[in-house]
Coordinates of C-alpha atoms in Angstrom, one line a residue:
A1234 CA 117.2 58.4 -17.5
A1235 CA 117.8 62.1 -18.4
S1236 CA 119.1 62.8 -21.9
R1237 CA 122.7 63.9 -22.1
E1238 CA 124.9 65.2 -24.8
L1239 CA 127.6 62.8 -25.8
P1240 CA 131.0 64.4 -25.1
M1241 CA 134.0 64.1 -27.4
A1242 CA 132.2 62.7 -30.4
S1243 CA 129.5 65.3 -30.9
A1244 CA 131.8 67.7 -32.8
S1245 CA 132.2 65.0 -35.5
F1246 CA 128.5 65.1 -36.5
R1247 CA 126.2 67.6 -38.0
K1248 CA 123.6 67.3 -35.2
E1249 CA 124.2 67.2 -31.5
L1250 CA 124.1 63.6 -30.3
V1251 CA 121.8 63.1 -27.4
V1252 CA 122.1 60.0 -25.2
S1253 CA 118.8 58.5 -24.0
A1254 CA 120.3 55.7 -21.9
Q1255 CA 123.7 54.9 -20.6
A1256 CA 124.7 51.8 -18.8
P1257 CA 127.9 50.3 -17.5
V1258 CA 129.1 47.2 -19.5
G1259 CA 129.7 44.4 -17.0
K1260 CA 132.7 42.0 -17.3
K1261 CA 130.5 39.2 -18.7
D1262 CA 129.0 41.5 -21.3
L1263 CA 132.4 43.0 -22.1
K1264 CA 133.8 39.5 -22.8
T1265 CA 130.8 38.8 -25.0
L1266 CA 131.3 42.1 -26.8
R1267 CA 135.0 41.2 -27.3
K1268 CA 134.0 37.8 -28.7
D1269 CA 131.5 39.4 -31.1
V1270 CA 134.1 42.0 -32.2
A1271 CA 136.7 39.2 -32.8
N1272 CA 134.2 37.2 -34.9
A1273 CA 133.1 40.3 -36.9
F1274 CA 136.7 41.4 -37.5
P1275 CA 138.8 38.3 -37.8
R1276 CA 141.9 40.2 -38.9
L1277 CA 142.3 41.6 -35.4
S1278 CA 145.0 39.9 -33.4
L1279 CA 144.5 39.4 -29.6
E1280 CA 146.9 42.3 -29.0
Q1281 CA 145.0 44.6 -31.3
L1282 CA 141.7 43.5 -29.6
D1283 CA 143.2 44.3 -26.2
A1284 CA 144.3 47.7 -27.5
V1285 CA 140.8 48.8 -28.7
L1286 CA 138.7 46.8 -26.3
P1287 CA 140.7 46.2 -23.1
L1288 CA 139.2 44.2 -20.3
T1289 CA 140.2 46.8 -17.8
G1290 CA 138.6 50.2 -17.3
E1291 CA 135.0 51.5 -17.1
W1292 CA 133.1 50.6 -20.3
N1293 CA 129.7 52.1 -21.0
S1294 CA 127.0 51.5 -23.6
L1295 CA 125.2 54.6 -24.7
K1296 CA 122.0 54.5 -26.7
L1297 CA 121.3 57.5 -28.9
K1298 CA 117.9 59.1 -28.6
T1299 CA 117.0 59.6 -32.2
S1300 CA 118.3 56.5 -33.9
G1301 CA 118.6 53.5 -31.6
T1302 CA 122.3 53.4 -32.3
V1303 CA 124.4 52.0 -29.4
L1304 CA 127.9 53.2 -28.8
Y1305 CA 130.5 51.3 -26.8
Q1306 CA 132.9 53.7 -25.0
L1307 CA 135.7 53.4 -22.5
A1308 CA 135.2 56.2 -19.9
G1309 CA 137.0 59.4 -21.0
K1310 CA 137.7 58.0 -24.5
P1311 CA 136.0 58.3 -27.8
P1312 CA 133.6 55.6 -28.8
A1313 CA 135.4 52.4 -30.0
F1314 CA 132.5 50.5 -31.7
F1315 CA 128.9 51.2 -32.5
D1316 CA 125.8 49.2 -33.5
L1317 CA 123.5 51.2 -35.8
E1318 CA 120.2 49.6 -34.8
G1319 CA 121.1 48.0 -31.5
R1320 CA 120.9 44.5 -32.9
G1321 CA 124.5 43.3 -32.6
D1322 CA 125.8 44.4 -36.0
L1323 CA 129.0 46.0 -34.9
Y1324 CA 131.1 48.6 -36.7
P1325 CA 134.4 50.2 -35.7
S1326 CA 134.3 53.9 -35.0
L1327 CA 136.5 56.2 -37.0
F1328 CA 138.7 56.5 -33.9
T1329 CA 139.2 52.7 -34.0
L1330 CA 139.8 52.6 -37.7
W1331 CA 142.5 55.4 -37.4
A1332 CA 144.2 53.2 -34.8
L1333 CA 143.8 49.9 -36.8
P1334 CA 143.2 50.7 -40.5
E1335 CA 144.0 47.2 -41.5
M1336 CA 141.0 45.7 -39.7
L1337 CA 138.8 46.3 -42.8
D1338 CA 139.3 46.2 -46.5
T1339 CA 139.4 49.7 -47.8
L1340 CA 137.9 51.3 -50.9
E1341 CA 139.5 54.6 -52.0
T1342 CA 137.5 57.4 -53.5
H1343 CA 138.1 60.9 -54.9
A1344 CA 137.9 64.0 -52.7
P1345 CA 134.8 65.5 -54.4
V1346 CA 132.9 62.2 -53.7
S1347 CA 133.4 62.5 -49.9
R1348 CA 130.9 65.4 -49.4
P1349 CA 127.9 63.4 -50.7
L1350 CA 129.0 60.3 -48.8
L1351 CA 129.2 62.3 -45.6
K1352 CA 125.6 63.4 -46.2
G1353 CA 124.5 59.8 -46.5
A1354 CA 124.8 59.0 -50.2
D1355 CA 125.8 55.5 -51.3
L1356 CA 129.2 55.0 -52.8
M1357 CA 128.8 54.0 -56.5
L1358 CA 131.4 52.3 -58.6
P1359 CA 132.3 55.4 -60.7
G1360 CA 133.4 57.1 -57.4
V1361 CA 135.8 54.3 -56.5
V1362 CA 139.5 54.6 -57.4
V1363 CA 140.4 51.2 -58.9
P1364 CA 144.0 50.2 -58.1
E1365 CA 146.3 49.0 -60.9
G1366 CA 145.7 45.3 -59.9
G1367 CA 142.0 45.8 -59.7
L1368 CA 139.7 45.8 -56.8
P1369 CA 140.2 43.1 -54.1
P1370 CA 137.5 40.4 -53.9
F1371 CA 134.8 41.0 -51.3
A1372 CA 131.5 39.5 -50.5
A1373 CA 128.2 41.2 -51.0
G1374 CA 127.3 43.0 -47.8
A1375 CA 130.9 43.0 -46.5
K1376 CA 131.9 45.8 -44.2
L1377 CA 134.4 48.0 -45.9
A1378 CA 136.2 51.2 -45.0
V1379 CA 136.1 54.1 -47.4
R1380 CA 138.9 56.7 -47.5
V1381 CA 139.7 59.7 -49.7
T1382 CA 142.9 59.4 -51.9
G1383 CA 145.8 60.9 -49.9
N1384 CA 144.2 60.4 -46.5

């Protein structure tokens, strides 16, 4: 398959995203994807799942050329979920988190910390804004969203 630039999402990244393979997601695979998303993000209600991963419409999986990342995208819409290494470990896209911020526990950080994070740095505890009641409990390896104070 010919490489293609990924529309809509490419302006959000430092480098242009090049798609090495694109395939339609069949109904059976879409149902499996929905089940995987529901299991990975148990806070999602059925209505929320329907909003971000509807059974209708033309879904595509797009594999990025340089990283092996797989994006799941409804035709004409921004990506909804991605799998960094193509091994079934799903994450919501920023577009999905903007629509449903409650789907993940969130850590808050200071604005100056965001620049190194966007360049790939790890978030260290000194960069976390600890709320009055303390940090919520979370398991090692848990998926968490990170946001800048005030955003």
